[in-house]
Amino acid sequence: MKISDVKKDLRDLANKERIKDYQRFFKTGKGEYGEGDIFLGVTVPNTRKVAKKYSEIPLEIVGKLVRSKYHEERLLALLILVEKFQKIAKLEKSHSIRVEPLQVTKKQIFDLYLRNIRYVNNWDLVDLSAHKIVGAYLQDKDRKLLYKLARSNDLWEKRISIISTFWFIKDNDFKDTLKISEILLCDKHDLIHKAVGWTLREVGKKDMKVEEKFLKKYYMKMPRTMLRYAIEKFPENLRKKYLKGKI
């Protein structure tokens, strides 16, 4: 299997007419968060198809893809890592005997992700991979890494820290979500405001009392965008009280 085969299959699905739209959508202009990113014009569903086709390729090739200058090739690499990770987890859960020529482990996938974390550098790349690799790997392990990322000066590392906790929320494990939300509460970037608000909303869908306890403590100081996302699923009358500061 050659990396050129993977790239060709991805490019065969490209539509150059989409490139300008993607450049605007992912803010690639000077001074914007995605400055200088380059696109091929491939949709996410089509990128997923290629990822499924090449889910068995060696990690060495995936590592080269994730360092690509092209956005969709980086996304493809991350989706392949997710495919690999989930396959291993499923086999472990079913107690199946794994037949894996390369003996790929979840730790190897996690380590590759961290070694290349600087290439996970836009919100879609983070949101489609962080919780499924970083969160899933750390589920039964020490989570200090997430706090290190949350205190980073890098926008995407901070977003990875909070999005990774989505994995814990599904098991009603909210502790790290709330602690990292506190760390990021006064962050200045809109993409962090949205990510924290979105994550708090997910906590509320599982346990509204837990979310409200957090909000009552911090809603007056959190950025408006963060609050709006956090209370998006609240009853209308309650949502208005939060927005008017009358809780």
CSV table of N, CA, C and O in Angstrom, one decimal, residues 143-219:
chain,number,residue,atom,x,y,z
A,143,ARG,N,-5.6,11.8,34.0
A,143,ARG,CA,-6.0,12.8,33.0
A,143,ARG,C,-5.3,14.1,33.1
A,143,ARG,O,-5.7,15.1,32.6
A,144,LYS,N,-4.1,14.1,33.7
A,144,LYS,CA,-3.3,15.3,33.9
A,144,LYS,C,-3.0,16.0,32.6
A,144,LYS,O,-2.9,17.2,32.5
A,145,LEU,N,-2.9,15.2,31.5
A,145,LEU,CA,-2.6,15.7,30.2
A,145,LEU,C,-3.6,16.8,29.8
A,145,LEU,O,-3.3,17.8,29.2
A,146,LEU,N,-4.9,16.5,30.1
A,146,LEU,CA,-5.9,17.4,29.6
A,146,LEU,C,-5.8,18.8,30.3
A,146,LEU,O,-6.1,19.8,29.7
A,147,TYR,N,-5.3,18.8,31.5
A,147,TYR,CA,-5.1,20.1,32.2
A,147,TYR,C,-3.9,20.8,31.7
A,147,TYR,O,-3.9,22.1,31.6
A,148,LYS,N,-2.9,20.1,31.3
A,148,LYS,CA,-1.8,20.7,30.6
A,148,LYS,C,-2.2,21.4,29.3
A,148,LYS,O,-1.8,22.5,29.0
A,149,LEU,N,-3.0,20.7,28.5
A,149,LEU,CA,-3.5,21.2,27.3
A,149,LEU,C,-4.4,22.4,27.5
A,149,LEU,O,-4.4,23.4,26.8
A,150,ALA,N,-5.2,22.3,28.6
A,150,ALA,CA,-6.1,23.4,28.9
A,150,ALA,C,-5.4,24.7,29.2
A,150,ALA,O,-5.9,25.8,28.9
A,151,ARG,N,-4.2,24.6,29.8
A,151,ARG,CA,-3.4,25.8,30.1
A,151,ARG,C,-2.4,26.2,29.1
A,151,ARG,O,-1.6,27.1,29.3
A,152,SER,N,-2.5,25.5,27.9
A,152,SER,CA,-1.6,25.8,26.8
A,152,SER,C,-1.9,27.2,26.3
A,152,SER,O,-3.0,27.7,26.4
A,153,ASN,N,-0.9,27.8,25.5
A,153,ASN,CA,-1.2,29.0,24.8
A,153,ASN,C,-1.7,28.7,23.4
A,153,ASN,O,-2.1,29.7,22.7
A,154,ASP,N,-1.8,27.5,23.1
A,154,ASP,CA,-2.3,27.1,21.7
A,154,ASP,C,-3.8,26.9,21.7
A,154,ASP,O,-4.4,26.2,22.5
A,155,LEU,N,-4.5,27.6,20.8
A,155,LEU,CA,-5.9,27.5,20.7
A,155,LEU,C,-6.4,26.1,20.6
A,155,LEU,O,-7.4,25.7,21.2
A,156,TRP,N,-5.8,25.3,19.7
A,156,TRP,CA,-6.3,24.0,19.4
A,156,TRP,C,-6.0,23.0,20.5
A,156,TRP,O,-6.8,22.1,20.7
A,157,GLU,N,-4.9,23.2,21.2
A,157,GLU,CA,-4.7,22.3,22.4
A,157,GLU,C,-5.7,22.5,23.4
A,157,GLU,O,-6.2,21.6,24.1
A,158,LYS,N,-6.1,23.8,23.6
A,158,LYS,CA,-7.1,24.1,24.6
A,158,LYS,C,-8.5,23.5,24.2
A,158,LYS,O,-9.2,22.9,25.0
A,159,ARG,N,-8.8,23.6,22.9
A,159,ARG,CA,-10.0,23.0,22.4
A,159,ARG,C,-10.0,21.4,22.6
A,159,ARG,O,-11.0,20.8,22.9
A,160,ILE,N,-8.9,20.8,22.3
A,160,ILE,CA,-8.7,19.4,22.4
A,160,ILE,C,-9.0,19.0,23.9
A,160,ILE,O,-9.7,18.0,24.2
A,161,SER,N,-8.5,19.8,24.8
A,161,SER,CA,-8.7,19.5,26.3
A,161,SER,C,-10.2,19.4,26.6
A,161,SER,O,-10.6,18.4,27.3
A,162,ILE,N,-11.0,20.3,26.2
A,162,ILE,CA,-12.4,20.3,26.6
A,162,ILE,C,-13.2,19.3,25.8
A,162,ILE,O,-14.1,18.6,26.3
A,163,ILE,N,-12.9,19.2,24.5
A,163,ILE,CA,-13.7,18.3,23.6
A,163,ILE,C,-13.4,16.9,24.0
A,163,ILE,O,-14.3,16.0,23.9
A,164,SER,N,-12.2,16.6,24.5
A,164,SER,CA,-11.9,15.2,24.9
A,164,SER,C,-12.8,14.7,26.0
A,164,SER,O,-13.1,13.5,26.1
A,165,THR,N,-13.3,15.6,26.8
A,165,THR,CA,-14.1,15.2,27.9
A,165,THR,C,-15.5,14.8,27.5
A,165,THR,O,-16.3,14.2,28.3
A,166,PHE,N,-15.9,15.0,26.2
A,166,PHE,CA,-17.1,14.5,25.7
A,166,PHE,C,-17.2,13.0,26.0
A,166,PHE,O,-18.3,12.4,26.2
A,167,TRP,N,-16.1,12.3,25.9
A,167,TRP,CA,-16.1,10.8,26.1
A,167,TRP,C,-16.5,10.5,27.5
A,167,TRP,O,-17.2,9.4,27.7
A,168,PHE,N,-16.1,11.3,28.5
A,168,PHE,CA,-16.5,11.0,29.8
A,168,PHE,C,-17.9,11.3,30.1
A,168,PHE,O,-18.5,10.6,31.0
A,169,ILE,N,-18.4,12.3,29.5
A,169,ILE,CA,-19.8,12.7,29.8
A,169,ILE,C,-20.8,11.6,29.5
A,169,ILE,O,-21.8,11.5,30.2
A,170,LYS,N,-20.6,10.8,28.5
A,170,LYS,CA,-21.5,9.8,28.1
A,170,LYS,C,-21.7,8.8,29.2
A,170,LYS,O,-22.7,8.1,29.3
A,171,ASP,N,-20.7,8.7,30.1
A,171,ASP,CA,-20.7,7.8,31.3
A,171,ASP,C,-21.1,8.5,32.6
A,171,ASP,O,-20.8,8.0,33.7
A,172,ASN,N,-21.7,9.7,32.4
A,172,ASN,CA,-22.0,10.5,33.6
A,172,ASN,C,-20.8,10.9,34.4
A,172,ASN,O,-21.0,11.1,35.7
A,173,ASP,N,-19.7,11.1,33.8
A,173,ASP,CA,-18.5,11.5,34.5
A,173,ASP,C,-18.2,12.9,34.1
A,173,ASP,O,-17.7,13.2,33.0
A,174,PHE,N,-18.6,13.9,35.0
A,174,PHE,CA,-18.5,15.3,34.6
A,174,PHE,C,-17.4,16.1,35.2
A,174,PHE,O,-17.2,17.2,34.9
A,175,LYS,N,-16.7,15.4,36.1
A,175,LYS,CA,-15.7,16.1,36.9
A,175,LYS,C,-14.7,16.9,36.1
A,175,LYS,O,-14.4,18.1,36.3
A,176,ASP,N,-14.1,16.3,35.1
A,176,ASP,CA,-13.0,16.9,34.3
A,176,ASP,C,-13.6,18.0,33.4
A,176,ASP,O,-13.0,19.0,33.2
A,177,THR,N,-14.8,17.7,32.9
A,177,THR,CA,-15.5,18.8,32.1
A,177,THR,C,-15.7,20.0,32.9
A,177,THR,O,-15.4,21.1,32.4
A,178,LEU,N,-16.1,19.9,34.1
A,178,LEU,CA,-16.4,21.1,34.9
A,178,LEU,C,-15.1,21.8,35.3
A,178,LEU,O,-15.0,23.1,35.3
A,179,LYS,N,-14.1,21.0,35.7
A,179,LYS,CA,-12.8,21.7,36.1
A,179,LYS,C,-12.1,22.4,34.9
A,179,LYS,O,-11.6,23.5,35.1
A,180,ILE,N,-12.1,21.7,33.7
A,180,ILE,CA,-11.5,22.3,32.6
A,180,ILE,C,-12.3,23.5,32.1
A,180,ILE,O,-11.8,24.6,31.6
A,181,SER,N,-13.6,23.5,32.2
A,181,SER,CA,-14.5,24.6,31.9
A,181,SER,C,-14.1,25.8,32.8
A,181,SER,O,-14.1,27.0,32.3
A,182,GLU,N,-13.8,25.6,34.1
A,182,GLU,CA,-13.4,26.6,35.0
A,182,GLU,C,-12.1,27.3,34.5
A,182,GLU,O,-11.9,28.5,34.5
A,183,ILE,N,-11.1,26.4,34.0
A,183,ILE,CA,-9.8,26.9,33.6
A,183,ILE,C,-10.0,27.8,32.3
A,183,ILE,O,-9.4,28.8,32.2
A,184,LEU,N,-11.0,27.4,31.5
A,184,LEU,CA,-11.1,28.1,30.2
A,184,LEU,C,-12.2,29.2,30.3
A,184,LEU,O,-12.5,29.8,29.2
A,185,LEU,N,-12.8,29.4,31.4
A,185,LEU,CA,-13.9,30.3,31.6
A,185,LEU,C,-13.7,31.7,31.0
A,185,LEU,O,-14.5,32.3,30.4
A,186,CYS,N,-12.5,32.2,31.2
A,186,CYS,CA,-12.2,33.6,30.8
A,186,CYS,C,-11.3,33.6,29.6
A,186,CYS,O,-10.7,34.7,29.3
A,187,ASP,N,-11.2,32.5,28.9
A,187,ASP,CA,-10.4,32.5,27.6
A,187,ASP,C,-11.0,33.6,26.7
A,187,ASP,O,-12.2,33.8,26.7
A,188,LYS,N,-10.2,34.1,25.8
A,188,LYS,CA,-10.6,35.2,25.0
A,188,LYS,C,-11.1,34.8,23.6
A,188,LYS,O,-11.7,35.6,22.9
A,189,HIS,N,-10.9,33.5,23.2
A,189,HIS,CA,-11.3,33.1,21.9
A,189,HIS,C,-12.7,32.6,21.8
A,189,HIS,O,-13.1,31.7,22.6
A,190,ASP,N,-13.4,33.0,20.8
A,190,ASP,CA,-14.7,32.6,20.5
A,190,ASP,C,-14.9,31.1,20.3
A,190,ASP,O,-15.9,30.5,20.8
A,191,LEU,N,-13.9,30.5,19.7
A,191,LEU,CA,-13.9,29.0,19.5
A,191,LEU,C,-13.8,28.2,20.8
A,191,LEU,O,-14.3,27.1,20.9
A,192,ILE,N,-13.2,28.8,21.8
A,192,ILE,CA,-13.2,28.2,23.1
A,192,ILE,C,-14.5,28.4,23.9
A,192,ILE,O,-15.0,27.5,24.5
A,193,HIS,N,-15.0,29.6,23.7
A,193,HIS,CA,-16.4,29.9,24.3
A,193,HIS,C,-17.4,28.9,23.8
A,193,HIS,O,-18.2,28.3,24.6
A,194,LYS,N,-17.4,28.7,22.5
A,194,LYS,CA,-18.4,27.7,21.9
A,194,LYS,C,-18.1,26.3,22.4
A,194,LYS,O,-19.1,25.6,22.7
A,195,ALA,N,-16.9,25.9,22.4
A,195,ALA,CA,-16.6,24.5,22.8
A,195,ALA,C,-17.0,24.3,24.3
A,195,ALA,O,-17.5,23.2,24.6
A,196,VAL,N,-16.7,25.2,25.2
A,196,VAL,CA,-17.0,25.0,26.6
A,196,VAL,C,-18.5,25.0,26.7
A,196,VAL,O,-19.1,24.2,27.4
A,197,GLY,N,-19.2,26.0,26.1
A,197,GLY,CA,-20.6,26.1,26.2
A,197,GLY,C,-21.3,24.8,25.7
A,197,GLY,O,-22.3,24.3,26.3
A,198,TRP,N,-20.8,24.3,24.6
A,198,TRP,CA,-21.3,23.1,23.9
A,198,TRP,C,-21.2,21.9,24.9
A,198,TRP,O,-22.1,21.1,25.0
A,199,THR,N,-20.0,21.8,25.5
A,199,THR,CA,-19.7,20.7,26.4
A,199,THR,C,-20.6,20.8,27.6
A,199,THR,O,-21.1,19.8,28.1
A,200,LEU,N,-20.8,22.0,28.2
A,200,LEU,CA,-21.6,22.1,29.3
A,200,LEU,C,-23.1,21.8,29.0
A,200,LEU,O,-23.8,21.2,29.8
A,201,ARG,N,-23.5,22.1,27.8
A,201,ARG,CA,-24.8,21.7,27.3
A,201,ARG,C,-25.0,20.2,27.4
A,201,ARG,O,-26.0,19.7,27.8
A,202,GLU,N,-24.0,19.5,27.0
A,202,GLU,CA,-24.0,18.0,27.0
A,202,GLU,C,-24.1,17.5,28.4
A,202,GLU,O,-24.8,16.5,28.6
A,203,VAL,N,-23.4,18.1,29.3
A,203,VAL,CA,-23.5,17.8,30.7
A,203,VAL,C,-25.0,17.9,31.2
A,203,VAL,O,-25.6,17.0,31.8
A,204,GLY,N,-25.6,19.0,30.8
A,204,GLY,CA,-27.0,19.3,31.2
A,204,GLY,C,-28.0,18.3,30.6
A,204,GLY,O,-29.0,18.0,31.2
A,205,LYS,N,-27.7,17.8,29.4
A,205,LYS,CA,-28.6,16.8,28.8
A,205,LYS,C,-28.5,15.5,29.6
A,205,LYS,O,-29.5,14.8,29.6
A,206,LYS,N,-27.4,15.3,30.3
A,206,LYS,CA,-27.3,14.1,31.2
A,206,LYS,C,-27.8,14.4,32.6
A,206,LYS,O,-28.5,13.5,33.2
A,207,ASP,N,-27.5,15.6,33.1
A,207,ASP,CA,-27.9,15.9,34.4
A,207,ASP,C,-28.0,17.5,34.5
A,207,ASP,O,-27.0,18.1,34.8
A,208,MET,N,-29.2,18.0,34.4
A,208,MET,CA,-29.4,19.4,34.4
A,208,MET,C,-29.0,20.1,35.7
A,208,MET,O,-28.5,21.2,35.8
A,209,LYS,N,-29.2,19.3,36.8
A,209,LYS,CA,-28.8,19.9,38.1
A,209,LYS,C,-27.3,20.2,38.2
A,209,LYS,O,-26.9,21.2,38.8
A,210,VAL,N,-26.5,19.3,37.7
A,210,VAL,CA,-25.1,19.5,37.7
A,210,VAL,C,-24.7,20.7,36.9
A,210,VAL,O,-23.9,21.5,37.3
A,211,GLU,N,-25.3,20.8,35.7
A,211,GLU,CA,-24.9,22.0,34.9
A,211,GLU,C,-25.4,23.3,35.6
A,211,GLU,O,-24.7,24.3,35.6
A,212,GLU,N,-26.6,23.3,36.1
A,212,GLU,CA,-27.1,24.5,36.7
A,212,GLU,C,-26.3,24.9,38.0
A,212,GLU,O,-26.1,26.1,38.2
A,213,LYS,N,-25.8,23.9,38.7
A,213,LYS,CA,-24.9,24.3,39.8
A,213,LYS,C,-23.7,25.0,39.4
A,213,LYS,O,-23.3,26.0,40.0
A,214,PHE,N,-23.1,24.6,38.3
A,214,PHE,CA,-22.0,25.2,37.7
A,214,PHE,C,-22.3,26.6,37.2
A,214,PHE,O,-21.6,27.6,37.4
A,215,LEU,N,-23.4,26.7,36.4
A,215,LEU,CA,-23.9,28.0,35.8
A,215,LEU,C,-24.2,29.0,36.9
A,215,LEU,O,-23.9,30.2,36.7
A,216,LYS,N,-24.9,28.6,37.9
A,216,LYS,CA,-25.2,29.6,39.0
A,216,LYS,C,-24.0,30.2,39.6
A,216,LYS,O,-24.0,31.4,40.1
A,217,LYS,N,-22.9,29.5,39.6
A,217,LYS,CA,-21.7,30.0,40.2
A,217,LYS,C,-20.9,30.9,39.2
A,217,LYS,O,-20.3,31.9,39.6
A,218,TYR,N,-21.1,30.6,37.9
A,218,TYR,CA,-20.2,31.3,36.9
A,218,TYR,C,-20.9,32.1,35.8
A,218,TYR,O,-20.3,32.8,35.0
A,219,TYR,N,-22.3,32.0,35.7
A,219,TYR,CA,-22.9,32.5,34.5
A,219,TYR,C,-22.8,34.0,34.3
A,219,TYR,O,-22.8,34.5,33.2
